[in-house]
Coordinates of C-alpha atoms and ligand atoms in Angstrom, one line a residue:
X198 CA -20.8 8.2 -3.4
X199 CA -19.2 6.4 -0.4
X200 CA -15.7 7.8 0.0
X201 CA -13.3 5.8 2.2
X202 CA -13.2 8.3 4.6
X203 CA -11.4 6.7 7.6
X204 CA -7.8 7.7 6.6
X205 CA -6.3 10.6 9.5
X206 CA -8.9 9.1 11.8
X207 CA -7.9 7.8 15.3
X208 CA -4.3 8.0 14.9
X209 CA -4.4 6.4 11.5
X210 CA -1.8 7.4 8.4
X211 CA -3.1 10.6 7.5
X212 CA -2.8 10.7 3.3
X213 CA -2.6 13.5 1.5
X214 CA -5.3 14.4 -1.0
X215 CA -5.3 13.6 -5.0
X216 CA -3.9 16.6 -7.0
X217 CA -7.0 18.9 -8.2
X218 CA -6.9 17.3 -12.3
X219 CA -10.2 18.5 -13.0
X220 CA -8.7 20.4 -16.0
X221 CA -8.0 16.7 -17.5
X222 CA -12.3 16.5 -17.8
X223 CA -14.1 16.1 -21.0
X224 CA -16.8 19.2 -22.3
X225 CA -19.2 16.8 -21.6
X226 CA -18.4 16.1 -17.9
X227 CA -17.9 19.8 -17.6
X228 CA -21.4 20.4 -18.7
X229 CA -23.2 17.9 -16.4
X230 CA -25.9 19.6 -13.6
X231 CA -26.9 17.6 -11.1
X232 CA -30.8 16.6 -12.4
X233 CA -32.9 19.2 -10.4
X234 CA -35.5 15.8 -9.4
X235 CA -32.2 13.8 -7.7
X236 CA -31.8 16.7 -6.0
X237 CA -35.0 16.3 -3.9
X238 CA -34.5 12.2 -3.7
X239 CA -33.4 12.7 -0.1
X240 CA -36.6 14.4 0.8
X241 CA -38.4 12.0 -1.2
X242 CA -37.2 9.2 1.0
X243 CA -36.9 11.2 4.4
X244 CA -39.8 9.3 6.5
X245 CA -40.1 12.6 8.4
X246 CA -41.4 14.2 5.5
X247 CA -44.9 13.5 3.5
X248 CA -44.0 13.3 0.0
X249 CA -45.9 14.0 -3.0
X250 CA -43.0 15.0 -4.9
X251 CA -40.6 12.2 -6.1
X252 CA -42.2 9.8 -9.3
X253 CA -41.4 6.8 -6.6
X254 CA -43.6 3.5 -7.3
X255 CA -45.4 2.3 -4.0
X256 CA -43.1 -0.7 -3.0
X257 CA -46.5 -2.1 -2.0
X258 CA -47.3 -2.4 -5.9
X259 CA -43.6 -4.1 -6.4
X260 CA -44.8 -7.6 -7.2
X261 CA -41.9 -9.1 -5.8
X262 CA -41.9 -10.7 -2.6
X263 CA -38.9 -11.9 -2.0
X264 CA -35.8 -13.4 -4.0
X265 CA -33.9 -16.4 -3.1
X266 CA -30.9 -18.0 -4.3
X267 CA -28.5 -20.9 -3.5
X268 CA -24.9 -20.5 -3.4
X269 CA -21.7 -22.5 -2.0
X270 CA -21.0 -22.2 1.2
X271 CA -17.1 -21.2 2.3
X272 CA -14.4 -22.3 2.6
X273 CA -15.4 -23.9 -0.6
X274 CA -12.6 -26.5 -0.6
X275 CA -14.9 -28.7 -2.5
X276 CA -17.3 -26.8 -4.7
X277 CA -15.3 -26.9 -7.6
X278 CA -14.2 -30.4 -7.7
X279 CA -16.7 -32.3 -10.0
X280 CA -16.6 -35.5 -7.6
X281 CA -17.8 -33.5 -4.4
X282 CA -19.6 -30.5 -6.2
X283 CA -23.0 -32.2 -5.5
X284 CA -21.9 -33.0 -1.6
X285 CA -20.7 -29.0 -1.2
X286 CA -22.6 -27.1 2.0
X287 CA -24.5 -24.4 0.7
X288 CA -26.0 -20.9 1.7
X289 CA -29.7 -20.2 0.8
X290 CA -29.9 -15.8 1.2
X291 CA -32.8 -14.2 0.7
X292 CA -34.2 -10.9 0.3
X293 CA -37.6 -9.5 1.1
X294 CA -39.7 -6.9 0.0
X295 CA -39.0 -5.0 3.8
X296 CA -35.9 -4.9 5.9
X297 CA -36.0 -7.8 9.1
X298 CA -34.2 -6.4 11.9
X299 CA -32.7 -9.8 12.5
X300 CA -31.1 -9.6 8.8
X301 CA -29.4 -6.5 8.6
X302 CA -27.3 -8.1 5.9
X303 CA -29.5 -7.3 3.0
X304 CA -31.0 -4.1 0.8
X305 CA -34.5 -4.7 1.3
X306 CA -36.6 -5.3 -2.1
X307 CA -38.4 -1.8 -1.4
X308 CA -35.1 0.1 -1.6
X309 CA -33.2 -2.1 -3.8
X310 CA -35.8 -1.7 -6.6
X311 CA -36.7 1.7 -6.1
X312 CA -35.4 4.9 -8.2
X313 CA -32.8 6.5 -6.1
X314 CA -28.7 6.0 -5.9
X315 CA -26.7 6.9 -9.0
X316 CA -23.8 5.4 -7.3
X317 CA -25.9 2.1 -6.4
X318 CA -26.8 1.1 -3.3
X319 CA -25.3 2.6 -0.3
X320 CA -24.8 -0.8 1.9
X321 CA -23.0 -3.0 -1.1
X322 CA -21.3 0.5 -2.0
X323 CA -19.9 0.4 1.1
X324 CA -18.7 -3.3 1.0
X325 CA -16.9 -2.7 -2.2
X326 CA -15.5 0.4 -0.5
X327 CA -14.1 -1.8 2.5
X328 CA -13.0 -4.4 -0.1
X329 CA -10.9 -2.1 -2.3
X330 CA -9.0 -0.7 0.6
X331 CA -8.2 -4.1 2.0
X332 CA -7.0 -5.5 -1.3
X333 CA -5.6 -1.5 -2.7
X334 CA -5.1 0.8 -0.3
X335 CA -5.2 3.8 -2.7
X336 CA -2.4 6.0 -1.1
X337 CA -4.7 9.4 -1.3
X338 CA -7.5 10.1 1.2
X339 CA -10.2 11.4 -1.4
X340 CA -10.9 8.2 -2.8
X341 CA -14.6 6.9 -3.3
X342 CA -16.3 3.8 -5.6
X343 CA -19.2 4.2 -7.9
X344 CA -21.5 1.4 -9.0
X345 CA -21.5 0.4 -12.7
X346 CA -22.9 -2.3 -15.2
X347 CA -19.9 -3.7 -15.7
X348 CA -16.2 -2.3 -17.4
X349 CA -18.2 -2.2 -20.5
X350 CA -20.1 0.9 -19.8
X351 CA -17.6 1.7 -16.8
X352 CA -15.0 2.5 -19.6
X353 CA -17.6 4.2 -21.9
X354 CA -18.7 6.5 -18.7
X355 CA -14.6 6.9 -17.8
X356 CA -14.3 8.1 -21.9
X357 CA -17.4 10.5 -21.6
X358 CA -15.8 11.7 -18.3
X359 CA -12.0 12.3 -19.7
X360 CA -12.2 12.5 -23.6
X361 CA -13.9 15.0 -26.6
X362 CA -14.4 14.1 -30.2
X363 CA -10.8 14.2 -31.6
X364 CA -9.0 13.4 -28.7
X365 CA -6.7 10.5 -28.8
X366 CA -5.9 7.7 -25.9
X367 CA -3.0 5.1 -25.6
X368 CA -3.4 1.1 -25.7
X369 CA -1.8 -1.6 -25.6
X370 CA -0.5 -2.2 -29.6
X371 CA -2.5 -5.4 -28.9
X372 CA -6.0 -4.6 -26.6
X373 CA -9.9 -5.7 -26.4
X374 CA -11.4 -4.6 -29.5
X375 CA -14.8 -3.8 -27.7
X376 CA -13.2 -0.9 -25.7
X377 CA -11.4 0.3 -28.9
X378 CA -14.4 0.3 -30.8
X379 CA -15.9 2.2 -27.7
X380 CA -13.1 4.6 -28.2
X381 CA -14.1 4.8 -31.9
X382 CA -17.6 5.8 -31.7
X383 CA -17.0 8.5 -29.5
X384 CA -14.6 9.7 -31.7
X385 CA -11.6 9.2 -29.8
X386 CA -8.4 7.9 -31.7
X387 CA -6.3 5.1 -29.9
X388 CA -2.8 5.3 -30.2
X389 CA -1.0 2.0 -30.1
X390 CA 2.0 1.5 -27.1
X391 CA 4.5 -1.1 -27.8
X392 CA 4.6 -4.0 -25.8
X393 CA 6.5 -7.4 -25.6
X394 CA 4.9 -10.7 -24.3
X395 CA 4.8 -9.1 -20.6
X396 CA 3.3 -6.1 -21.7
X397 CA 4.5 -1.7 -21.9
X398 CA 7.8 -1.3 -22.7
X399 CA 8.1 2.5 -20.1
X400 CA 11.1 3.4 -22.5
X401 CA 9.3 3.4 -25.3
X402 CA 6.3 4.8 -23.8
X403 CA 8.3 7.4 -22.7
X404 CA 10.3 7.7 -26.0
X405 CA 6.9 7.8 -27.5
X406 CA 5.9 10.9 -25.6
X407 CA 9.0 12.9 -26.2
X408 CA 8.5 12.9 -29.9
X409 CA 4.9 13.6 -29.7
X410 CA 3.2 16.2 -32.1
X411 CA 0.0 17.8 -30.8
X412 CA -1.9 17.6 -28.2
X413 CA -1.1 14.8 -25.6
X414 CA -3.4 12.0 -25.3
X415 CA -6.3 12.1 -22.6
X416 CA -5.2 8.8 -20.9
X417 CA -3.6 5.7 -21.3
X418 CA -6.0 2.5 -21.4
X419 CA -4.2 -0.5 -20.1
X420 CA -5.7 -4.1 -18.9
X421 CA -2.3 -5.0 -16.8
X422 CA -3.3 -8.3 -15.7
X423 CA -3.8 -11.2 -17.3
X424 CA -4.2 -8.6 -20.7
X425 CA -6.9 -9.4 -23.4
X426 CA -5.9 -10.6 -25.9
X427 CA -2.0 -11.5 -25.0
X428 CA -2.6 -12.8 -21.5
X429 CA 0.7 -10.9 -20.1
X430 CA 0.9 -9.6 -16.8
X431 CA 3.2 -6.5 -16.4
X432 CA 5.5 -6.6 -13.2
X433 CA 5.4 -4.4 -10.2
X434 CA 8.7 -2.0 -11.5
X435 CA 7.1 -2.0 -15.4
X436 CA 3.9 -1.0 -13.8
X437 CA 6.0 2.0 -11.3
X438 CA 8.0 2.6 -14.6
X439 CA 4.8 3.3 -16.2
X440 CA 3.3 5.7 -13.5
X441 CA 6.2 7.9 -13.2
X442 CA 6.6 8.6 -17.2
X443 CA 2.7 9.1 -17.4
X444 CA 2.4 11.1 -14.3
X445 CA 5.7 13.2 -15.1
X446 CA 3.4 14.3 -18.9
X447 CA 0.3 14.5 -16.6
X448 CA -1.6 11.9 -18.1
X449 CA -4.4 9.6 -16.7
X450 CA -4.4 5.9 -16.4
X451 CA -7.6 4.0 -16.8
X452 CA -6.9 0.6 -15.7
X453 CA -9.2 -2.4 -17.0
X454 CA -8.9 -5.0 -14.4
X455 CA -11.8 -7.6 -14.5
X456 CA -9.1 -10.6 -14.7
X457 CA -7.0 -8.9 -11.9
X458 CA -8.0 -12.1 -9.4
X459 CA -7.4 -14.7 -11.9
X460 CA -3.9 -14.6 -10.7
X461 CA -1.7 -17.9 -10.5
X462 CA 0.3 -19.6 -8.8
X463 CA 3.7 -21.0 -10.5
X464 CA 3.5 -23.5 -13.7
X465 CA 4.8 -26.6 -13.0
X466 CA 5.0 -28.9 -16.1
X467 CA 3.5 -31.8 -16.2
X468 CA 2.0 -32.1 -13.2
X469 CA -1.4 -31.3 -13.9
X470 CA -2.5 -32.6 -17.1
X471 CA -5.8 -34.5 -16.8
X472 CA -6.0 -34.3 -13.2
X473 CA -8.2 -32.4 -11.0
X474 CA -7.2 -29.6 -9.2
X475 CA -3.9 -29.5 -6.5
X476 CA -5.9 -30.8 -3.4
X477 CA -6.4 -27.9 -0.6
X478 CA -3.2 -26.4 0.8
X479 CA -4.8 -23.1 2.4
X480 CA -8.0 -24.2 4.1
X481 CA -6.9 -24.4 7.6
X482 CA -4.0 -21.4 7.6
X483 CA -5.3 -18.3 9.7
X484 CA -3.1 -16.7 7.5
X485 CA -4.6 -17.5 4.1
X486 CA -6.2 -14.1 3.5
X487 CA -2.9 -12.3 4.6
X488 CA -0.8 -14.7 2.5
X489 CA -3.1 -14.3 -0.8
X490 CA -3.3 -10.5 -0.7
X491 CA 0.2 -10.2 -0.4
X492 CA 0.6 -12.6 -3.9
X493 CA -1.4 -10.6 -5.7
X494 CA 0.6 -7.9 -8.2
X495 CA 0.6 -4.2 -7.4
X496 CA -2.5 -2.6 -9.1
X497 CA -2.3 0.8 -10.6
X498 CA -4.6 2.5 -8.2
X499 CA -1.8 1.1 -5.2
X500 CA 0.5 3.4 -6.6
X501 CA -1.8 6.1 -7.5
X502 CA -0.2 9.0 -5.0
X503 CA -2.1 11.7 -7.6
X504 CA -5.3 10.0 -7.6
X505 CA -5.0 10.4 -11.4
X506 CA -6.3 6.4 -11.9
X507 CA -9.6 5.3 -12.4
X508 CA -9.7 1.5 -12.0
X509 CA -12.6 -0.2 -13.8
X510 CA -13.4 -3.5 -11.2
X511 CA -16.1 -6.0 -12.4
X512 CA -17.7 -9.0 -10.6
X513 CA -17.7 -10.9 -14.6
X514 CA -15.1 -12.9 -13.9
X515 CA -15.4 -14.0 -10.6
X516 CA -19.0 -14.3 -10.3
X517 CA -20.7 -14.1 -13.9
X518 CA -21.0 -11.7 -16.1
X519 CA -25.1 -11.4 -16.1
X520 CA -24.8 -9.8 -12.5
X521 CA -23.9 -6.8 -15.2
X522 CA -22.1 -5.5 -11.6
X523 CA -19.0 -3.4 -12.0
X524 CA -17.6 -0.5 -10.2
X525 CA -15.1 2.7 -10.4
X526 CA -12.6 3.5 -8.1
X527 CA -11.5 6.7 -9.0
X528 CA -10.7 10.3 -6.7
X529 CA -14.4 12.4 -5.5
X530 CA -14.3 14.6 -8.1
X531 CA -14.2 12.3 -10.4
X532 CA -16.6 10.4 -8.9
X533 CA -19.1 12.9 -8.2
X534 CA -18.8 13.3 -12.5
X535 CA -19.3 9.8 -12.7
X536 CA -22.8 10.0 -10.4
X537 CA -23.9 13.1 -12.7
X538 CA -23.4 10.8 -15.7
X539 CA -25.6 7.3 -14.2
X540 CA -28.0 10.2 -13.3
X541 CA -29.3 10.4 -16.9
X542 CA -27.8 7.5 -18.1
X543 CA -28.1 4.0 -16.6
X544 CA -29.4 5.5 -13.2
X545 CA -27.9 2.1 -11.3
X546 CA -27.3 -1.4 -12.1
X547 CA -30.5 -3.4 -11.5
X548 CA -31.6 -3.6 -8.4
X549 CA -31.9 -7.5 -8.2
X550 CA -28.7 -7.8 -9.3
X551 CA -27.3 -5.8 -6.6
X552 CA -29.9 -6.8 -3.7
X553 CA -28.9 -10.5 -4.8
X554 CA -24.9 -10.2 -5.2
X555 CA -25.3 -7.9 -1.9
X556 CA -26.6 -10.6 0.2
X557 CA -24.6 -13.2 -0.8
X558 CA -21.5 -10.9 0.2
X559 CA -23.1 -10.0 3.0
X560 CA -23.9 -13.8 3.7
X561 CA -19.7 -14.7 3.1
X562 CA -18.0 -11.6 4.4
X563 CA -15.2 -10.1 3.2
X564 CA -13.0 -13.1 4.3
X565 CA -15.3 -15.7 2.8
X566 CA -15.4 -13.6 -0.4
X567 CA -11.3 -13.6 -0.2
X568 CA -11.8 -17.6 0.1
X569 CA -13.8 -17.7 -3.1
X570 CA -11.5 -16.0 -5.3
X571 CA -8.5 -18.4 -3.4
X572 CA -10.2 -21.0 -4.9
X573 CA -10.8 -19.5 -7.9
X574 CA -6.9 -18.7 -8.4
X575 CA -6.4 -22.8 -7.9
X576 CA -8.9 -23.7 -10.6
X577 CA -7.1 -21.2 -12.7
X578 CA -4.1 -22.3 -12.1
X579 CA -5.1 -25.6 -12.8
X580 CA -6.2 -24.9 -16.4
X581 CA -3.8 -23.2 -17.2
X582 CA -1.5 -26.1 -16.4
X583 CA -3.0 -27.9 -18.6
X584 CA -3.4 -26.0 -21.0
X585 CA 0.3 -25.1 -20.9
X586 CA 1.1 -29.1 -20.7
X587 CA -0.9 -29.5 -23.8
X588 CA 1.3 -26.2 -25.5
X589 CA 3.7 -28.6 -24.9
X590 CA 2.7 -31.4 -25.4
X591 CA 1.3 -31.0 -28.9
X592 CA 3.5 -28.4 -30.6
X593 CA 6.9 -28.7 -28.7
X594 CA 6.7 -32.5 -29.1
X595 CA 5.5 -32.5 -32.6
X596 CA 8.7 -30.4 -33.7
X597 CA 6.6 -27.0 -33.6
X598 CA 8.7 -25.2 -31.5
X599 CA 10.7 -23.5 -34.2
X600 CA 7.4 -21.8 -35.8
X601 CA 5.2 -21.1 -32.6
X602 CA 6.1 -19.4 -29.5
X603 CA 4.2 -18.3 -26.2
X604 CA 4.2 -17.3 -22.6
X605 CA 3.0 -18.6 -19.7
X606 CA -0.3 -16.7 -18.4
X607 CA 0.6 -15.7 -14.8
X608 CA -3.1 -14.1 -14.7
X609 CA -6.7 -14.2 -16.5
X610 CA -8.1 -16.6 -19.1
X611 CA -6.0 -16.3 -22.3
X612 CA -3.4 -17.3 -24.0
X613 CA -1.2 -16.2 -26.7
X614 CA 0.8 -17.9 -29.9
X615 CA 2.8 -16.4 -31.6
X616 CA 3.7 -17.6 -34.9
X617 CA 6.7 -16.9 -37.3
X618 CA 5.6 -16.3 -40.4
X619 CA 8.3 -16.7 -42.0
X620 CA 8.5 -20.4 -41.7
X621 CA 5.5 -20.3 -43.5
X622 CA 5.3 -21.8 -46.9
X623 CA 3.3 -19.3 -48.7
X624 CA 4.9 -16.5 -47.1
X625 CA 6.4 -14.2 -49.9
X626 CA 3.5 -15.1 -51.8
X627 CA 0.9 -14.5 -49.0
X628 CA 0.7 -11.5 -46.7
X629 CA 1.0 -11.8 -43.2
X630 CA -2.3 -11.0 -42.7
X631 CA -3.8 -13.0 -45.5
X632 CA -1.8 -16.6 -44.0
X633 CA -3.3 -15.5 -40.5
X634 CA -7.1 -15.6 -42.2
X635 CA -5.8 -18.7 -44.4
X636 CA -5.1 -20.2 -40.8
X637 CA -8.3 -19.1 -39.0
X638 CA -10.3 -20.9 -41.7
X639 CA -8.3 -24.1 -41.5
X640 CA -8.5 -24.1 -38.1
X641 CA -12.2 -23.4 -38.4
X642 CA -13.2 -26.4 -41.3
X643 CA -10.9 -28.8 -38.8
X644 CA -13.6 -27.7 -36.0
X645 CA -11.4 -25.7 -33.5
X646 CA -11.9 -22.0 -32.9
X647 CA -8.8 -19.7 -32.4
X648 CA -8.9 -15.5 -32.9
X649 CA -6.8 -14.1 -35.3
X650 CA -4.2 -11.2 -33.3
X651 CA -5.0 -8.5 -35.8
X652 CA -8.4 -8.7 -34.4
X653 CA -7.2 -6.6 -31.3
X654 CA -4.9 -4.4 -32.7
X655 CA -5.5 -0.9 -31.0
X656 CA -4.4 0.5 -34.5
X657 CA -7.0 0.9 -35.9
X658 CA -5.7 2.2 -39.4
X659 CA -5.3 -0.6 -42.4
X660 CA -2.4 -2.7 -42.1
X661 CA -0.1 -1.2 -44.5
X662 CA 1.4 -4.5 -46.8
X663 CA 3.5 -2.5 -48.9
X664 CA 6.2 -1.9 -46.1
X665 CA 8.5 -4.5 -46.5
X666 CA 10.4 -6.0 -43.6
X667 CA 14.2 -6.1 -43.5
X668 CA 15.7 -9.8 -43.5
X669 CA 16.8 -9.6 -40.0
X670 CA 13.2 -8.5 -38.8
X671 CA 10.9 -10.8 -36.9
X672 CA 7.4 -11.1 -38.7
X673 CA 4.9 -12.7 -36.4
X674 CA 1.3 -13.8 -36.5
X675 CA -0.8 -14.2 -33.4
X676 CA -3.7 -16.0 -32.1
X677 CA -5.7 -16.2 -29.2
X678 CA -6.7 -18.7 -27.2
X679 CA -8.8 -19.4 -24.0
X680 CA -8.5 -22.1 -20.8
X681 CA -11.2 -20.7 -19.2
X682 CA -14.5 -21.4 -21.3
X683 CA -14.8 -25.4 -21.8
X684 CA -14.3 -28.4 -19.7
X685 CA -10.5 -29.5 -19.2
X686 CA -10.9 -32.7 -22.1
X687 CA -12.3 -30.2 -24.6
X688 CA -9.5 -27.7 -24.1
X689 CA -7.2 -30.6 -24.5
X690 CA -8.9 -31.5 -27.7
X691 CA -8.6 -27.7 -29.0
X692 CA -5.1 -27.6 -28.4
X693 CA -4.6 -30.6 -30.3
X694 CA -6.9 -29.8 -33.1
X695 CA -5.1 -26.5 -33.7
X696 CA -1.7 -28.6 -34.1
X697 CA -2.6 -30.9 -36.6
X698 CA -3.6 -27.3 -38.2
X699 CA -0.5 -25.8 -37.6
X700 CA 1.2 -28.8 -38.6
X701 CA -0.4 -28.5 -41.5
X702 CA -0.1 -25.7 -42.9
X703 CA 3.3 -25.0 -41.9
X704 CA 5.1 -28.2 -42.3
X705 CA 2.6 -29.5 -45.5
Ligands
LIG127 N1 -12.7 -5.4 -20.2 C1 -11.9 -6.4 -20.6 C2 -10.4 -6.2 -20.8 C3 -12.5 -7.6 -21.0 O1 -11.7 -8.6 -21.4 C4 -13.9 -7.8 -20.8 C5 -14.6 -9.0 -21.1 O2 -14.5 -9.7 -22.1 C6 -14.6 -6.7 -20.3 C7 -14.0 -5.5 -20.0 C8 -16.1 -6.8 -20.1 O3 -16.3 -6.7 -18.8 P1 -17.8 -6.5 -18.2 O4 -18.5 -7.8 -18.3 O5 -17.5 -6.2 -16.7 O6 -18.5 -5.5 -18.9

């Protein structure tokens, strides 16, 4: 565990400590004993000591050299543009089997792929320590990070931490189905939250828990920015809103945040379509790191004065998901639950993953790390100005605009139409639910893939058809859609594909 420490240092702010919520942890978390052999790792590795105690593989017999791998090199102002890609400097870093004293920068291969470290490696643990106050600053002082493989098993440790067979959780009425179904198998219900396009609606949360009958759920799961399926992005005030009515029941927040640095800048219509990327605007500014950070949206944990968040980070998104590299920020009791659990679970993420990622990090620095995800934010921006162009282009133009609706994405990869069913045809004769599938396969025989919305609902009871909607009601379908997975004439071709569906089915 690597706490942050400095706070009340040298003059610094000195923060007060996160409220003692240990009452909020699950029967299992409660139950946990340090394993009696981690107990003795720090002899095991003490090279004052002789020891014939620790199950530690001889490095020598590791039959790994060293690994290398190429990366760009920052500022990265031309990686990403298909013309200059091939002309882009690159870094080469590589990692040994034994530390070099003249490359401190890396987790030598003998410690890297050795048992050891429930919380991951101590140097990158630190990095990711440093980052997360630069880009959070968690206002408690008892913060720390743990390594994970990703939010996957970060929220399936986070629900074996907080939650017991029966317990419920809030989500999002619309959420990532793989973290419900998570939920589900542990035997934890999910409570749906209503949300509009932006995302929670703190009245109605708050509403929600006033009339509540039994026990109070264990935590609210939320993906804030750039949310899965919908794509919203829930302001700074919603987000405060949100806090205060969860903190004032004394309920935890587990925020899912792996799209938290795909944030954009403005839409501008039709400037992008079909072209490459806005050339560079922040290369040569001194204050490009200063003027990004202070862009990005105020994160739960920012505003976490109880230290009753865990934030789930992940290096998916803006690296690749095979690093299988995530981490928890979360207060050190927490944490210390959290190292109990990847004790007899996952023990750490692989060790080349996290030698390799460290290195490069290591290689960039935090500021060159700061310019990748810049760069990232244009490219993002980018596609989603086009796809937003070609939103527009394709349904507005075609006389759609009465039938589908959407919002522009301020963050993350997806995109969400909603559709009024009852401009449908069928509808009277069709369900809801059964024109959404009617529309999925269309769209699928016409060779364009879009997600149905019911997919995702966090309700995970049977839609119940019988309820009939009063006249005045609104009674929408959804789908989801991605700019982030194809090049930019394919997504172009999607979006124009799942119009002549639309079309279709909805004008004949
Ligand atoms: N959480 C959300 C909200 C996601 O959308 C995804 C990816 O699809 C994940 C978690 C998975 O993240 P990871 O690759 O870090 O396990």
């Amino acid at each position: 565990m690597t706490t942050n420490g400095t706070n009340g240092v040298n003059g610094k702010t000195v923060l007060p400590k996160a409220k003692d919520l240990w009452s909020h942890l699950s029967t299992e978390a409660l139950s946990r004993r340090p394993s009696p052999l981690k107990t003795a790792f720090k002899y095991a590795i003490d090279p004052r000591i002789v020891s014939l105690g620790g199950g530690l593989p001889l490095p020598a017999y590791f039959p790994f050299e060293e690994i290398t791998a190429t990366a760009p090199e920052p500022p990265f102002t031309t990686y990403n543009d298909p013309e200059t890609a091939k002309d882009a400097p690159m870094v080469t870093v590589s990692v040994g089997r034994y530390n070099h004293s003249d490359d401190p920068g890396m987790i030598p291969l003998a410690t890297a792929m050795q048992y050891g470290q429930s919380d991951g490696c101590k140097p990158l643990l630190a990095w990711i320590t440093e980052h997360t106050n630069t880009v959070h600053h968690p206002p408690y002082s008892n913060w720390a990070c743990l390594m994970t493989v990703g939010n996957t098993q970060g929220l399936d440790a986070a629900l074996r931490l907080l939650t017991t067979r029966g317990d419920t959780i809030l989500a999002e009425e619309y959420t990532f189905s793989s973290a419900m179904e998570t939920a589900n198998a542990q035997g934890v219900k999910p409570v749906p939250v209503k949300v509009d396009l932006e995302g929670i609606l703190p009245a109605e949360l708050e509403e929600q828990l006033e009339g509540w009958v039994g026990p109070l759920p264990k935590f609210l799961y939320t993906i804030p920015t750039g949310q899965n399926p919908t794509g919203g992005t829930l302001s700074s005030e919603r987000r405060k809103a949100v806090y205060d009515v969860l903190s004032k029941y004394d309920i935890l927040i587990v925020e899912d945040e792996p799209y938290y640095f795909l944030q954009m800048d403005e839409y501008v219509p039709g400037v992008s379509a079909n072209k490459l990327p806005p050339p560079p605007t922040l290369e040569q500014d001194p204050e490009k790191h200063t003027k990004f950070l202070s862009k990005l949206i105020t994160s739960y944990l920012s505003l976490d004065v109880d230290g009753r968040v865990l934030r789930l980070d992940s290096f998916s998104k803006v690296m690749a998901p095979g690093t299988r590299l995530g981490w928890i920020v979360a207060q050190e009791p927490f944490i210390e639950r959290l190292t109990r659990q990847n004790e007899v679970s996952i023990q750490t993420p692989a060790g080349f993953s996290q030698a390799i990622v460290y290195s490069l990090l290591s290689k960039w620095g935090q500021g060159g790390y700061l310019d990748w995800l810049v760069e990232l934010r244009k490219e993002y921006t980018h596609r989603r100005n086009v796809c937003l162009d070609g939103l527009h282009e394709f349904f507005t133009e075609k006389g759609l605009s009465e039938i589908v609706t959407w919002l522009t994405p301020t963050a993350g990869m997806f995109f969400w139409l909603q559709f009024n069913a009852r401009k449908h045809p069928l509808y009277g004769k069709l369900t809801p639910l059964q024109l959404e599938t009617r529309i999925y396969e269309a769209a699928i025989e016409h060779g364009v893939l879009f997600i149905p919305g019911s997919w995702f609902r966090a309700d995970q009871e049977p839609v119940d058809e019988s309820i009939v909607p009063a006249d005045d009601e609104p009674v929408n379908i959804f789908f989801r859609g991605t700019f982030a997975t194809v090049p930019q004439p394919k997504l172009v071709e999607g979006l124009r594909l799942f119009s002549e569906v639309i079309a279709k089915e909805f004008l004949g």
